[in-house]
Coordinates of C-alpha atoms in Angstrom, one line a residue:
M1 CA -93.3 55.8 214.7
S2 CA -96.4 55.9 217.3
E3 CA -95.3 54.9 220.8
A4 CA -98.7 54.1 221.4
H5 CA -98.2 50.9 219.4
L6 CA -96.5 47.8 220.8
W7 CA -93.5 46.0 219.1
W8 CA -95.7 43.2 218.0
Q9 CA -98.0 45.8 216.1
R10 CA -95.0 47.8 214.7
G11 CA -92.9 44.8 213.8
I12 CA -92.2 41.8 211.7
V13 CA -92.1 38.3 212.7
Y14 CA -90.0 35.6 211.1
Q15 CA -90.4 32.1 211.2
V16 CA -87.6 29.6 211.7
Y17 CA -88.0 25.9 211.1
P18 CA -85.0 25.0 213.2
R19 CA -84.3 21.7 211.5
S20 CA -83.7 23.7 208.4
F21 CA -82.1 27.0 209.2
Q22 CA -78.7 26.3 210.3
D23 CA -76.7 23.2 211.4
S24 CA -73.7 24.1 213.6
D25 CA -72.3 20.4 214.3
G26 CA -72.4 18.5 210.8
D27 CA -75.4 16.3 211.5
G28 CA -77.5 17.5 208.8
V29 CA -80.3 18.9 211.1
G30 CA -80.3 22.5 212.0
D31 CA -80.0 23.6 215.6
L32 CA -80.3 26.4 218.1
P33 CA -76.7 27.2 218.1
G34 CA -77.0 27.4 214.4
V35 CA -79.9 29.9 215.0
T36 CA -77.9 31.9 217.0
S37 CA -75.0 32.1 214.6
R38 CA -77.5 33.5 212.0
L39 CA -79.1 36.3 214.3
D40 CA -77.0 39.0 212.8
Y41 CA -78.6 38.0 209.2
L42 CA -82.1 38.6 210.6
R43 CA -81.1 41.9 212.2
W44 CA -79.5 42.7 208.6
L45 CA -82.8 41.8 207.0
G46 CA -84.6 44.1 209.4
V47 CA -87.3 41.8 211.1
D48 CA -88.2 42.3 214.6
A49 CA -88.9 38.9 215.9
L50 CA -88.0 35.0 215.4
W51 CA -90.8 32.4 216.1
I52 CA -88.9 29.1 216.4
S53 CA -90.9 26.2 215.5
P54 CA -90.7 23.2 218.2
F55 CA -87.4 22.2 219.5
F56 CA -88.5 20.2 222.7
P57 CA -87.8 16.5 223.6
S58 CA -89.7 14.5 221.0
P59 CA -89.5 11.2 219.5
M60 CA -89.9 13.4 216.2
A61 CA -93.0 11.2 214.8
D62 CA -94.1 14.8 213.7
F63 CA -91.0 16.3 213.8
G64 CA -91.3 17.9 217.1
Y65 CA -95.2 18.4 217.4
D66 CA -95.1 15.4 219.4
V67 CA -93.6 16.6 222.6
S68 CA -92.4 14.4 225.3
D69 CA -91.2 17.2 227.8
Y70 CA -92.5 20.5 227.4
T71 CA -89.7 22.1 229.6
G72 CA -86.6 20.8 227.9
V73 CA -84.7 21.1 224.7
H74 CA -84.1 17.8 222.5
P75 CA -80.3 17.0 222.2
M76 CA -80.5 17.3 218.5
F77 CA -81.3 21.1 218.9
G78 CA -79.1 21.6 221.9
T79 CA -79.4 22.3 225.5
L80 CA -81.3 24.8 227.7
A81 CA -78.2 26.7 227.9
D82 CA -78.1 27.1 224.1
F83 CA -81.6 28.5 224.5
D84 CA -80.7 30.7 227.1
A85 CA -77.8 31.7 224.9
L86 CA -80.0 32.5 221.8
V87 CA -82.2 34.4 223.9
A88 CA -79.5 36.9 225.3
A89 CA -78.1 37.2 222.0
A90 CA -81.3 38.1 220.2
H91 CA -82.2 40.4 223.0
A92 CA -78.8 42.0 222.8
R93 CA -79.7 42.7 219.0
G94 CA -83.0 44.1 219.7
L95 CA -84.7 40.9 218.5
R96 CA -87.8 39.0 220.4
V97 CA -87.9 35.2 220.5
L98 CA -91.1 33.5 220.1
L99 CA -91.9 29.9 220.7
D100 CA -94.0 27.4 219.3
F101 CA -96.4 25.9 222.0
V102 CA -98.0 22.7 221.4
P103 CA -100.9 22.2 223.9
N104 CA -103.4 20.1 222.0
H105 CA -101.6 16.9 222.3
S106 CA -98.5 15.2 223.8
S107 CA -96.2 12.6 222.6
D108 CA -97.3 9.0 223.4
Q109 CA -94.0 9.0 225.1
H110 CA -94.6 11.7 227.5
P111 CA -94.8 10.4 231.1
W112 CA -98.1 11.6 231.3
F113 CA -99.7 9.5 228.6
V114 CA -97.3 6.7 229.8
A115 CA -99.0 6.9 233.3
S116 CA -102.4 7.5 231.8
R117 CA -102.1 4.4 229.7
A118 CA -101.0 2.2 232.5
S119 CA -104.4 1.5 233.9
R120 CA -108.0 2.7 233.8
E121 CA -107.4 3.7 237.7
S122 CA -104.2 5.8 237.1
P123 CA -104.5 9.5 238.5
Y124 CA -103.4 10.7 234.9
R125 CA -106.3 8.6 233.1
D126 CA -108.4 11.7 232.8
W127 CA -105.3 13.7 231.5
Y128 CA -106.4 12.3 228.0
L129 CA -109.5 11.4 226.2
W130 CA -110.2 7.8 227.0
R131 CA -113.7 6.3 225.8
D132 CA -115.2 2.6 225.7
P133 CA -115.8 1.1 222.4
A134 CA -119.2 2.2 220.5
P135 CA -122.0 -0.4 221.4
G136 CA -121.0 -3.6 219.3
G137 CA -117.4 -2.6 218.9
G138 CA -115.1 -0.2 217.2
P139 CA -114.2 3.5 217.7
P140 CA -116.6 5.5 220.0
N141 CA -117.6 7.7 217.1
N142 CA -116.8 8.9 213.4
W143 CA -114.2 11.4 214.1
R144 CA -111.3 11.6 211.8
S145 CA -107.6 12.3 212.3
N146 CA -106.1 15.5 210.3
F147 CA -103.5 12.9 209.0
G148 CA -105.7 10.3 207.9
G149 CA -107.8 7.6 209.2
P150 CA -109.8 7.2 212.4
A151 CA -108.8 9.5 215.5
W152 CA -109.3 6.7 217.9
T153 CA -106.6 4.2 218.6
L154 CA -107.7 1.0 220.6
D155 CA -105.5 0.5 223.8
E156 CA -105.6 -3.6 223.9
A157 CA -104.3 -3.6 227.5
T158 CA -107.1 -1.3 229.1
G159 CA -109.7 -1.9 226.4
Q160 CA -110.5 1.4 225.6
Y161 CA -109.8 3.8 223.0
Y162 CA -107.9 7.3 223.1
Y163 CA -108.5 10.2 220.8
H164 CA -105.8 12.0 218.6
A165 CA -106.3 14.6 216.4
Y166 CA -103.2 13.9 214.5
L167 CA -101.1 10.8 214.4
P168 CA -101.8 7.9 217.0
Q169 CA -98.4 8.9 218.4
Q170 CA -100.0 12.4 219.5
P171 CA -102.8 11.7 221.9
D172 CA -104.8 14.8 222.7
L173 CA -105.0 16.2 226.3
N174 CA -107.9 16.8 228.1
W175 CA -108.5 20.5 228.5
R176 CA -111.5 20.1 230.8
N177 CA -109.2 18.9 233.5
P178 CA -108.1 21.5 235.6
A179 CA -104.8 19.8 236.2
V180 CA -104.0 19.6 232.6
R181 CA -104.8 23.6 232.3
A182 CA -102.4 24.1 235.4
A183 CA -99.5 21.9 234.0
M184 CA -99.7 23.6 230.7
L185 CA -99.7 27.2 231.9
D186 CA -96.6 26.1 234.2
A187 CA -94.8 24.9 231.0
M188 CA -95.6 28.2 229.3
R189 CA -94.7 29.8 232.6
F190 CA -91.2 28.0 232.3
W191 CA -90.2 30.0 229.0
L192 CA -91.5 33.3 229.9
D193 CA -89.2 33.0 233.1
R194 CA -86.2 32.3 230.6
G195 CA -86.9 35.2 228.5
A196 CA -89.4 33.9 225.7
D197 CA -91.3 37.1 224.2
G198 CA -94.5 35.2 223.6
F199 CA -95.9 32.1 222.0
R200 CA -97.4 30.9 218.7
V201 CA -100.0 28.3 220.1
D202 CA -100.5 25.3 217.6
A203 CA -103.7 23.9 216.9
L204 CA -105.6 26.3 219.1
R205 CA -109.1 25.7 217.7
Q206 CA -108.9 22.0 218.7
L207 CA -108.0 22.1 222.4
V208 CA -111.7 21.1 223.5
K209 CA -113.9 18.5 222.2
D210 CA -117.6 17.9 222.5
E211 CA -118.3 16.1 225.9
A212 CA -121.1 14.0 224.3
L213 CA -118.9 12.8 221.5
R214 CA -121.5 13.3 218.9
D215 CA -120.6 12.3 215.2
N216 CA -119.4 15.1 213.0
P217 CA -121.8 15.8 210.1
P218 CA -120.6 15.1 206.6
N219 CA -119.3 17.7 204.5
P220 CA -121.6 18.1 201.2
A221 CA -118.8 20.0 199.5
W222 CA -116.3 17.4 199.8
R223 CA -115.5 15.0 196.7
P224 CA -113.1 11.9 196.3
G225 CA -109.5 12.8 195.7
Q226 CA -109.7 15.5 198.3
N227 CA -108.3 15.5 201.7
P228 CA -110.2 12.7 203.4
Y229 CA -110.1 15.0 206.7
D230 CA -112.2 17.2 205.0
A231 CA -115.1 14.7 204.3
Q232 CA -116.5 15.8 207.8
L233 CA -117.4 19.3 209.1
H234 CA -115.6 19.2 212.3
T235 CA -118.6 20.6 214.3
Y236 CA -117.7 18.8 217.4
T237 CA -113.9 18.6 217.4
T238 CA -112.9 22.1 216.7
D239 CA -113.9 25.7 217.6
L240 CA -115.8 24.9 220.5
P241 CA -116.9 27.9 222.8
E242 CA -114.9 26.7 225.8
V243 CA -111.6 27.3 223.8
L244 CA -112.0 31.0 224.4
T245 CA -111.8 30.4 228.2
I246 CA -108.6 28.5 227.7
V247 CA -107.3 31.4 225.6
E248 CA -108.1 34.1 228.3
A249 CA -106.1 32.0 230.7
M250 CA -103.2 32.1 228.6
R251 CA -103.4 35.7 227.8
D252 CA -103.7 36.4 231.8
L253 CA -100.5 34.6 232.1
L254 CA -98.5 36.3 229.4
D255 CA -100.0 39.8 230.5
R256 CA -98.2 39.1 234.0
Y257 CA -95.0 39.6 232.1
G258 CA -95.2 42.7 230.3
E259 CA -95.2 43.2 226.5
R260 CA -95.5 39.6 225.5
V261 CA -97.6 38.2 222.6
L262 CA -100.1 35.5 221.9
I263 CA -100.4 34.2 218.4
G264 CA -102.9 31.6 217.8
E265 CA -102.9 29.1 214.7
L266 CA -106.3 29.3 213.6
Y267 CA -107.3 27.8 210.4
L268 CA -111.0 29.3 210.4
P269 CA -113.6 31.6 208.4
I270 CA -112.7 35.1 208.9
E271 CA -116.1 35.4 211.0
R272 CA -114.8 32.8 213.6
L273 CA -111.4 33.9 213.4
V274 CA -112.0 37.4 214.7
A275 CA -113.7 35.8 218.0
Y276 CA -110.2 34.7 219.0
Y277 CA -109.5 38.5 219.9
G278 CA -111.6 37.6 222.8
P279 CA -114.3 39.7 224.8
G280 CA -112.8 43.0 225.4
G281 CA -109.4 42.0 223.4
R282 CA -108.7 39.4 226.1
G283 CA -107.8 36.7 224.0
C284 CA -105.0 36.2 221.3
H285 CA -103.1 39.3 220.4
L286 CA -102.9 38.0 216.8
P287 CA -105.2 35.2 215.8
F288 CA -103.1 34.1 212.8
N289 CA -104.9 35.1 209.4
F290 CA -104.0 32.6 206.6
H291 CA -106.5 33.9 204.2
L292 CA -104.0 35.1 201.8
I293 CA -102.6 31.7 201.5
L294 CA -105.8 30.2 201.0
T295 CA -107.6 32.7 198.6
P296 CA -106.8 32.4 194.9
W297 CA -104.1 34.8 193.6
D298 CA -106.6 37.2 192.0
A299 CA -106.9 41.2 192.5
R300 CA -110.6 41.2 192.9
R301 CA -110.9 38.2 195.5
I302 CA -107.8 39.6 197.4
A303 CA -109.5 43.0 197.5
A304 CA -112.6 41.3 198.7
L305 CA -110.7 39.5 201.2
I306 CA -109.0 42.7 202.7
A307 CA -112.3 44.4 202.8
A308 CA -114.0 41.5 204.8
Y309 CA -111.2 41.0 207.3
E310 CA -110.9 44.8 207.9
A311 CA -115.0 44.9 208.3
A312 CA -114.6 42.0 210.7
L313 CA -112.1 43.2 213.0
P314 CA -113.1 44.2 216.3
P315 CA -112.2 47.9 217.6
D316 CA -109.4 46.5 219.7
G317 CA -108.3 43.9 217.2
W318 CA -105.0 44.4 215.5
P319 CA -104.8 43.0 212.0
N320 CA -102.1 40.4 210.9
W321 CA -101.2 38.7 207.5
V322 CA -99.3 35.5 206.6
L323 CA -98.1 34.4 203.1
G324 CA -96.2 31.3 204.1
N325 CA -95.4 28.5 206.8
H326 CA -94.1 25.1 207.2
D327 CA -97.5 23.6 206.4
Q328 CA -98.2 25.3 203.0
H329 CA -96.5 25.4 199.8
R330 CA -94.0 28.0 199.4
L331 CA -95.0 31.4 198.0
A332 CA -92.9 31.2 194.9
T333 CA -94.5 27.8 194.1
R334 CA -97.9 29.0 194.5
V335 CA -97.8 32.2 192.6
G336 CA -94.7 32.1 190.6
P337 CA -91.4 33.7 191.1
A338 CA -92.6 37.2 189.5
Q339 CA -95.6 37.6 191.5
A340 CA -93.9 36.4 194.6
R341 CA -92.3 39.5 194.4
V342 CA -95.4 41.4 194.1
A343 CA -96.8 39.2 197.1
A344 CA -93.9 40.5 199.0
M345 CA -95.1 44.1 198.7
L346 CA -98.7 43.1 199.5
L347 CA -97.7 41.5 202.7
L348 CA -95.4 44.3 203.9
T349 CA -97.7 47.3 203.0
L350 CA -100.9 45.9 204.2
R351 CA -102.4 47.1 207.6
G352 CA -101.2 44.8 210.6
T353 CA -98.3 42.6 211.6
P354 CA -96.6 40.3 208.8
T355 CA -95.0 37.0 209.3
L356 CA -92.4 35.7 206.9
Y357 CA -91.4 32.3 206.6
Y358 CA -87.8 31.6 206.2
G359 CA -86.2 31.5 202.5
D360 CA -89.3 33.4 201.3
E361 CA -87.3 36.4 201.2
L362 CA -84.9 34.6 198.6
G363 CA -87.7 33.3 196.5
M364 CA -87.1 29.7 197.9
A365 CA -89.7 27.4 195.7
D366 CA -91.0 23.8 196.8
V367 CA -88.2 21.2 196.4
P368 CA -89.6 17.7 194.8
I369 CA -88.8 15.0 197.2
P370 CA -88.4 11.6 195.9
P371 CA -90.6 8.8 197.5
E372 CA -87.8 6.9 198.9
L373 CA -86.7 10.6 200.9
V374 CA -90.2 11.4 202.1
Q375 CA -90.0 12.2 205.7
D376 CA -93.5 13.8 206.6
P377 CA -95.9 11.2 208.2
W378 CA -98.7 13.0 206.6
E379 CA -97.6 12.1 203.1
R380 CA -96.8 8.7 204.3
R381 CA -100.3 8.1 205.7
V382 CA -102.2 9.8 202.9
P383 CA -100.0 9.6 199.7
G384 CA -100.7 10.8 196.4
L385 CA -102.8 14.0 197.4
G386 CA -99.9 16.4 197.2
L387 CA -100.6 16.7 201.3
G388 CA -97.0 16.3 202.0
R389 CA -95.0 19.2 203.8
D390 CA -91.4 18.2 203.1
P391 CA -91.0 20.4 200.0
E392 CA -91.5 23.6 201.9
R393 CA -89.2 22.6 204.7
T394 CA -86.0 22.0 202.9
P395 CA -82.5 23.7 204.2
M396 CA -82.1 27.5 204.0
Q397 CA -79.9 28.4 201.1
W398 CA -77.0 30.4 202.5
D399 CA -74.3 30.1 199.7
A400 CA -73.3 28.2 196.7
G401 CA -70.7 26.2 198.9
P402 CA -71.1 22.4 199.8
G403 CA -74.3 21.9 201.9
A404 CA -75.5 25.5 200.8
G405 CA -73.9 26.7 203.8
F406 CA -76.5 24.9 205.8
T407 CA -74.5 22.0 206.8
A408 CA -71.1 20.3 206.5
G409 CA -72.9 17.0 206.4
A410 CA -75.8 15.3 204.6
P411 CA -79.0 17.5 204.9
W412 CA -81.8 15.8 206.5
L413 CA -84.1 16.7 203.3
P414 CA -82.7 17.5 199.8
L415 CA -81.3 21.0 198.9
A416 CA -83.0 22.7 195.8
D417 CA -81.3 22.3 192.4
D418 CA -81.0 26.1 192.4
Y419 CA -79.2 26.6 195.6
A420 CA -75.9 27.8 194.0
T421 CA -77.6 30.9 192.4
V422 CA -80.8 31.4 194.9
N423 CA -78.8 32.1 198.3
V424 CA -78.2 34.8 200.5
A425 CA -74.8 35.4 199.6
A426 CA -75.5 35.7 195.9
Q427 CA -78.6 37.7 196.2
G428 CA -77.2 40.0 198.9
A429 CA -74.6 41.2 196.5
D430 CA -77.1 41.8 193.8
P431 CA -79.1 45.0 194.1
R432 CA -82.0 43.8 192.0
S433 CA -82.6 40.3 193.9
T434 CA -85.7 39.2 195.8
L435 CA -83.5 39.6 199.1
A436 CA -82.8 43.2 198.1
L437 CA -86.5 43.8 197.5
Y438 CA -87.4 42.6 201.0
R439 CA -84.7 44.4 202.7
R440 CA -85.9 47.5 200.8
L441 CA -89.6 47.0 201.7
I442 CA -88.8 46.3 205.6
A443 CA -86.7 49.5 205.5
L444 CA -89.4 51.5 204.0
R445 CA -91.8 50.0 206.3
R446 CA -89.8 51.0 209.3
A447 CA -89.3 54.3 207.9
E448 CA -92.8 55.3 206.9
P449 CA -95.3 55.3 209.9
A450 CA -98.2 55.0 207.4
L451 CA -97.1 51.6 206.3
A452 CA -96.2 50.4 209.8
V453 CA -99.3 51.6 211.7
G454 CA -101.3 53.8 209.5
A455 CA -105.0 53.7 208.1
Y456 CA -105.9 51.6 205.4
A457 CA -108.6 52.6 202.5
P458 CA -109.1 50.8 199.1
V459 CA -108.6 52.5 195.8
P460 CA -111.0 51.5 192.9
A461 CA -109.0 49.7 190.5
S462 CA -109.9 47.2 187.6
G463 CA -108.6 43.9 186.1
H464 CA -105.5 42.4 187.7
V465 CA -104.8 45.7 189.5
L466 CA -105.1 45.9 193.3
A467 CA -104.4 49.4 195.0
Y468 CA -105.0 51.0 198.4
T469 CA -103.7 53.8 200.3
R470 CA -102.0 53.7 203.8
E471 CA -102.0 57.2 205.9
A472 CA -100.7 58.5 209.0
G473 CA -99.7 61.8 210.2
G474 CA -100.9 63.6 207.1
R475 CA -98.6 61.5 204.8
R476 CA -100.4 59.3 202.3
L477 CA -98.8 56.3 200.2
L478 CA -100.5 54.5 197.5
V479 CA -99.7 50.9 196.9
A480 CA -100.4 49.8 193.5
L481 CA -100.1 46.1 192.5
N482 CA -100.4 44.3 189.1
L483 CA -101.2 40.6 189.7
G484 CA -101.1 40.0 186.2
G485 CA -98.2 39.4 183.7
R486 CA -99.7 42.2 181.1
A487 CA -99.1 46.0 181.7
A488 CA -101.9 47.9 183.3
S489 CA -102.5 51.5 184.5
L490 CA -104.1 53.0 187.4
A491 CA -105.5 56.5 187.3
L492 CA -104.2 59.1 189.8
A493 CA -106.1 61.7 191.4
G494 CA -103.3 63.8 191.9
R495 CA -99.5 63.8 191.7
G496 CA -96.9 61.8 193.5
R497 CA -93.4 60.3 193.6
A498 CA -92.4 56.5 193.4
L499 CA -90.7 55.4 196.7
L500 CA -90.2 51.7 195.4
S501 CA -91.1 49.4 192.6
T502 CA -90.9 45.6 192.9
H503 CA -88.3 45.9 189.9
L504 CA -86.1 48.1 192.1
D505 CA -85.6 50.6 189.4
R506 CA -88.3 53.7 189.8
E507 CA -87.4 55.4 193.0
G508 CA -87.9 59.1 192.6
E509 CA -89.9 58.8 189.3
R510 CA -92.4 61.8 189.4
L511 CA -96.1 60.6 188.7
E512 CA -99.2 62.5 187.4
G513 CA -102.6 61.6 186.1
A514 CA -101.8 57.9 185.8
L515 CA -99.5 55.2 187.3
A516 CA -98.2 52.8 184.6
L517 CA -97.5 49.3 185.7
R518 CA -95.3 46.7 183.9
G519 CA -96.5 43.2 184.2
D520 CA -95.8 41.6 187.6
E521 CA -95.0 44.8 189.1
G522 CA -96.0 46.6 192.2
V523 CA -95.2 50.3 193.2
V524 CA -95.6 52.4 196.6
V525 CA -96.1 56.0 195.8
A526 CA -95.9 59.0 198.3
L527 CA -98.8 61.0 197.2
D528 CA -98.5 64.8 197.1
A529 CA -100.3 67.0 199.9

């Protein structure tokens, strides 16, 4: 493997949603000691880094994405000593630890906002976005909350509105204020000093808003029944040029700590996404590329997506791919269990850094949540549109015992009905399981520089077949994926040998002239020189 490539270019990131990964104290909610207790599993799986969703002190209006202290640990998740122990244990196993940083907004219970709200003359007033009502009354403009309803809430005591891109309990910070920038960079420095290996930065595109508060224009493509937030084009509330200067400041900070990584959560078109690599590559190391989640599961469309992304990357931009996270329906639910295995091969053989979502390596699916058990504030505010995120956040399924091995208590979200068979213990003992496939794919990626860091080239294919080569050091591998349920074939210009099939039953098979693919099958082939 090329030493010229950094760990985050060669490696694989694994997202841990801490509420749902492992509970160590029986309260039904996962915690940091629980994560520490499962590090050997992550090492066994073969990943290189774990990204942990927020565990900071929070009133939990949005499950930790409403932070009331950027330099602490919520008692539900443990203590700072528990965090230090987790980092030490991870580093001892060769695992990196990435934190979820939430800079766009704080909790309304953060001391900064409490002080800001106290009076118009507060020295913290300008740390948030306060504005007078519109002429004639009402919110200052038409901006909408991501979670439904207006993005402005009136504070009766001071007679002004404050802006919140998400819940009213999540007021947006004013990143135009140098004091805010300094305080937030200090918070990042706090965790870097404790050994954090980098950050995934939440809601990055939203950090700066239009100073003139211009109304967002209507979205002509929006239709009733769709997400009400999308009824507008977010021209004046997202992706403003000033955001890139903030990203550069974050990057400058991380670069002082050596080999750290800055990842940005950015739901943007490809042409805007790649801008976040920054001039001269001084922005995000990895602007998260969610387009595989958002693109229909169709071979031709995915081939076109890969081509467009590869063409748009700047010369110093390292690609990355994501197929699942805590805000999206689970992979197996979106594409079905059979195609989820093909998708795993796609994710782990494309050029660039892959990010896995906990449980996808088992084929975990969305869990239906009865109305009386709904936790997600988005679902509560905009019911009936399928926007709730609880179904993809249910507890990790470790074994067939009580609580699925996740908890000795009552889990905070319901367990899947299939946890007795879809779990780590059962699949770890099954050489043909989805977990076995992930382990084999990860091991193959680690063993083959062509897959980890090699060049990418598309291969002509038709129908439901997607094909490409990866090449490094004179070794060329073919990846052929059948995204359909019927058998298909791909012409081979030469000879080769199958290294891995998603069915886990073709290793060593010699191939010449054509590669036959069963329905819902992917194959990696080592091509003869």
